[in-house]
Amino acid sequence: MSLPKPDLHLRISAEADVALTLIAEYEDKPKAEIAGQLLDTALLGHVYGIKLILRKAKRLGFAGNEGE
């Protein structure tokens, strides 16, 4: 049994809502479930990209005074 996820309320554009409705209907899942999956994927992918950039910057000698 998985732990409950935090409750989040957000606003999206009308165009994004139409796209979300289309995806949810296609996958036969609730819009909130699809939105959560897409948001998880986007956020984790974004953070992964940032981590890659920071590693490359450190390799190239760009770092703060403390080495961060």
PDB file of C-alpha atoms in Angstrom:
ATOM      1  CA  MET A   1       0.000   0.000   0.000  1.00  0.00           C
ATOM      2  CA  SER A   2       1.471   3.351  -0.982  1.00  0.00           C
ATOM      3  CA  LEU A   3       1.472   6.446   1.161  1.00  0.00           C
ATOM      4  CA  PRO A   4      -0.938   9.227   0.255  1.00  0.00           C
ATOM      5  CA  LYS A   5       0.480  11.996  -1.920  1.00  0.00           C
ATOM      6  CA  PRO A   6       0.286  15.643  -0.864  1.00  0.00           C
ATOM      7  CA  ASP A   7      -2.808  17.435  -2.109  1.00  0.00           C
ATOM      8  CA  LEU A   8      -2.013  20.155  -4.644  1.00  0.00           C
ATOM      9  CA  HIS A   9      -4.330  22.608  -6.334  1.00  0.00           C
ATOM     10  CA  LEU A  10      -3.206  24.490  -9.422  1.00  0.00           C
ATOM     11  CA  ARG A  11      -4.558  26.368 -12.390  1.00  0.00           C
ATOM     12  CA  ILE A  12      -3.738  25.511 -15.998  1.00  0.00           C
ATOM     13  CA  SER A  13      -4.564  27.256 -19.231  1.00  0.00           C
ATOM     14  CA  ALA A  14      -7.721  26.386 -21.127  1.00  0.00           C
ATOM     15  CA  GLU A  15      -5.611  24.855 -23.901  1.00  0.00           C
ATOM     16  CA  ALA A  16      -3.732  22.649 -21.425  1.00  0.00           C
ATOM     17  CA  ASP A  17      -7.040  21.581 -19.869  1.00  0.00           C
ATOM     18  CA  VAL A  18      -8.341  20.465 -23.259  1.00  0.00           C
ATOM     19  CA  ALA A  19      -5.134  18.512 -23.846  1.00  0.00           C
ATOM     20  CA  LEU A  20      -5.394  16.942 -20.378  1.00  0.00           C
ATOM     21  CA  THR A  21      -9.012  15.961 -21.021  1.00  0.00           C
ATOM     22  CA  LEU A  22      -8.039  14.346 -24.313  1.00  0.00           C
ATOM     23  CA  ILE A  23      -5.211  12.344 -22.725  1.00  0.00           C
ATOM     24  CA  ALA A  24      -7.385  11.287 -19.780  1.00  0.00           C
ATOM     25  CA  GLU A  25     -10.164  10.099 -22.076  1.00  0.00           C
ATOM     26  CA  TYR A  26      -7.684   8.238 -24.285  1.00  0.00           C
ATOM     27  CA  GLU A  27      -6.089   6.479 -21.300  1.00  0.00           C
ATOM     28  CA  ASP A  28      -9.453   6.040 -19.531  1.00  0.00           C
ATOM     29  CA  LYS A  29      -8.113   7.544 -16.294  1.00  0.00           C
ATOM     30  CA  PRO A  30      -9.141  10.531 -14.178  1.00  0.00           C
ATOM     31  CA  LYS A  31      -7.697  13.887 -15.209  1.00  0.00           C
ATOM     32  CA  ALA A  32      -6.101  14.359 -11.779  1.00  0.00           C
ATOM     33  CA  GLU A  33      -4.208  11.078 -12.103  1.00  0.00           C
ATOM     34  CA  ILE A  34      -2.895  11.977 -15.561  1.00  0.00           C
ATOM     35  CA  ALA A  35      -1.980  15.503 -14.433  1.00  0.00           C
ATOM     36  CA  GLY A  36      -0.075  14.112 -11.452  1.00  0.00           C
ATOM     37  CA  GLN A  37       1.856  11.675 -13.629  1.00  0.00           C
ATOM     38  CA  LEU A  38       2.731  14.368 -16.162  1.00  0.00           C
ATOM     39  CA  LEU A  39       3.781  16.824 -13.462  1.00  0.00           C
ATOM     40  CA  ASP A  40       5.962  14.198 -11.735  1.00  0.00           C
ATOM     41  CA  THR A  41       7.648  13.367 -15.045  1.00  0.00           C
ATOM     42  CA  ALA A  42       8.231  17.008 -15.969  1.00  0.00           C
ATOM     43  CA  LEU A  43       9.556  18.026 -12.546  1.00  0.00           C
ATOM     44  CA  LEU A  44      11.876  15.049 -12.134  1.00  0.00           C
ATOM     45  CA  GLY A  45      13.155  15.482 -15.693  1.00  0.00           C
ATOM     46  CA  HIS A  46      13.799  19.169 -15.099  1.00  0.00           C
ATOM     47  CA  VAL A  47      15.742  18.469 -11.895  1.00  0.00           C
ATOM     48  CA  TYR A  48      17.749  15.756 -13.665  1.00  0.00           C
ATOM     49  CA  GLY A  49      18.729  18.272 -16.351  1.00  0.00           C
ATOM     50  CA  ILE A  50      19.805  20.790 -13.718  1.00  0.00           C
ATOM     51  CA  LYS A  51      21.933  18.130 -11.984  1.00  0.00           C
ATOM     52  CA  LEU A  52      23.670  17.309 -15.278  1.00  0.00           C
ATOM     53  CA  ILE A  53      24.421  20.987 -15.913  1.00  0.00           C
ATOM     54  CA  LEU A  54      25.802  21.433 -12.391  1.00  0.00           C
ATOM     55  CA  ARG A  55      28.042  18.363 -12.716  1.00  0.00           C
ATOM     56  CA  LYS A  56      29.375  19.611 -16.040  1.00  0.00           C
ATOM     57  CA  ALA A  57      29.962  23.100 -14.615  1.00  0.00           C
ATOM     58  CA  LYS A  58      31.900  21.611 -11.711  1.00  0.00           C
ATOM     59  CA  ARG A  59      34.004  19.493 -14.110  1.00  0.00           C
ATOM     60  CA  LEU A  60      34.794  22.627 -16.106  1.00  0.00           C
ATOM     61  CA  GLY A  61      35.916  24.462 -12.976  1.00  0.00           C
ATOM     62  CA  PHE A  62      32.841  26.585 -12.383  1.00  0.00           C
ATOM     63  CA  ALA A  63      32.047  26.309  -8.689  1.00  0.00           C
ATOM     64  CA  GLY A  64      31.293  28.542  -5.760  1.00  0.00           C
ATOM     65  CA  ASN A  65      33.748  29.532  -3.044  1.00  0.00           C
ATOM     66  CA  GLU A  66      32.708  26.516  -1.001  1.00  0.00           C
ATOM     67  CA  GLY A  67      32.945  24.136  -3.981  1.00  0.00           C
ATOM     68  CA  GLU A  68      29.168  23.822  -4.338  1.00  0.00           C
TER      69      GLU A  68
END
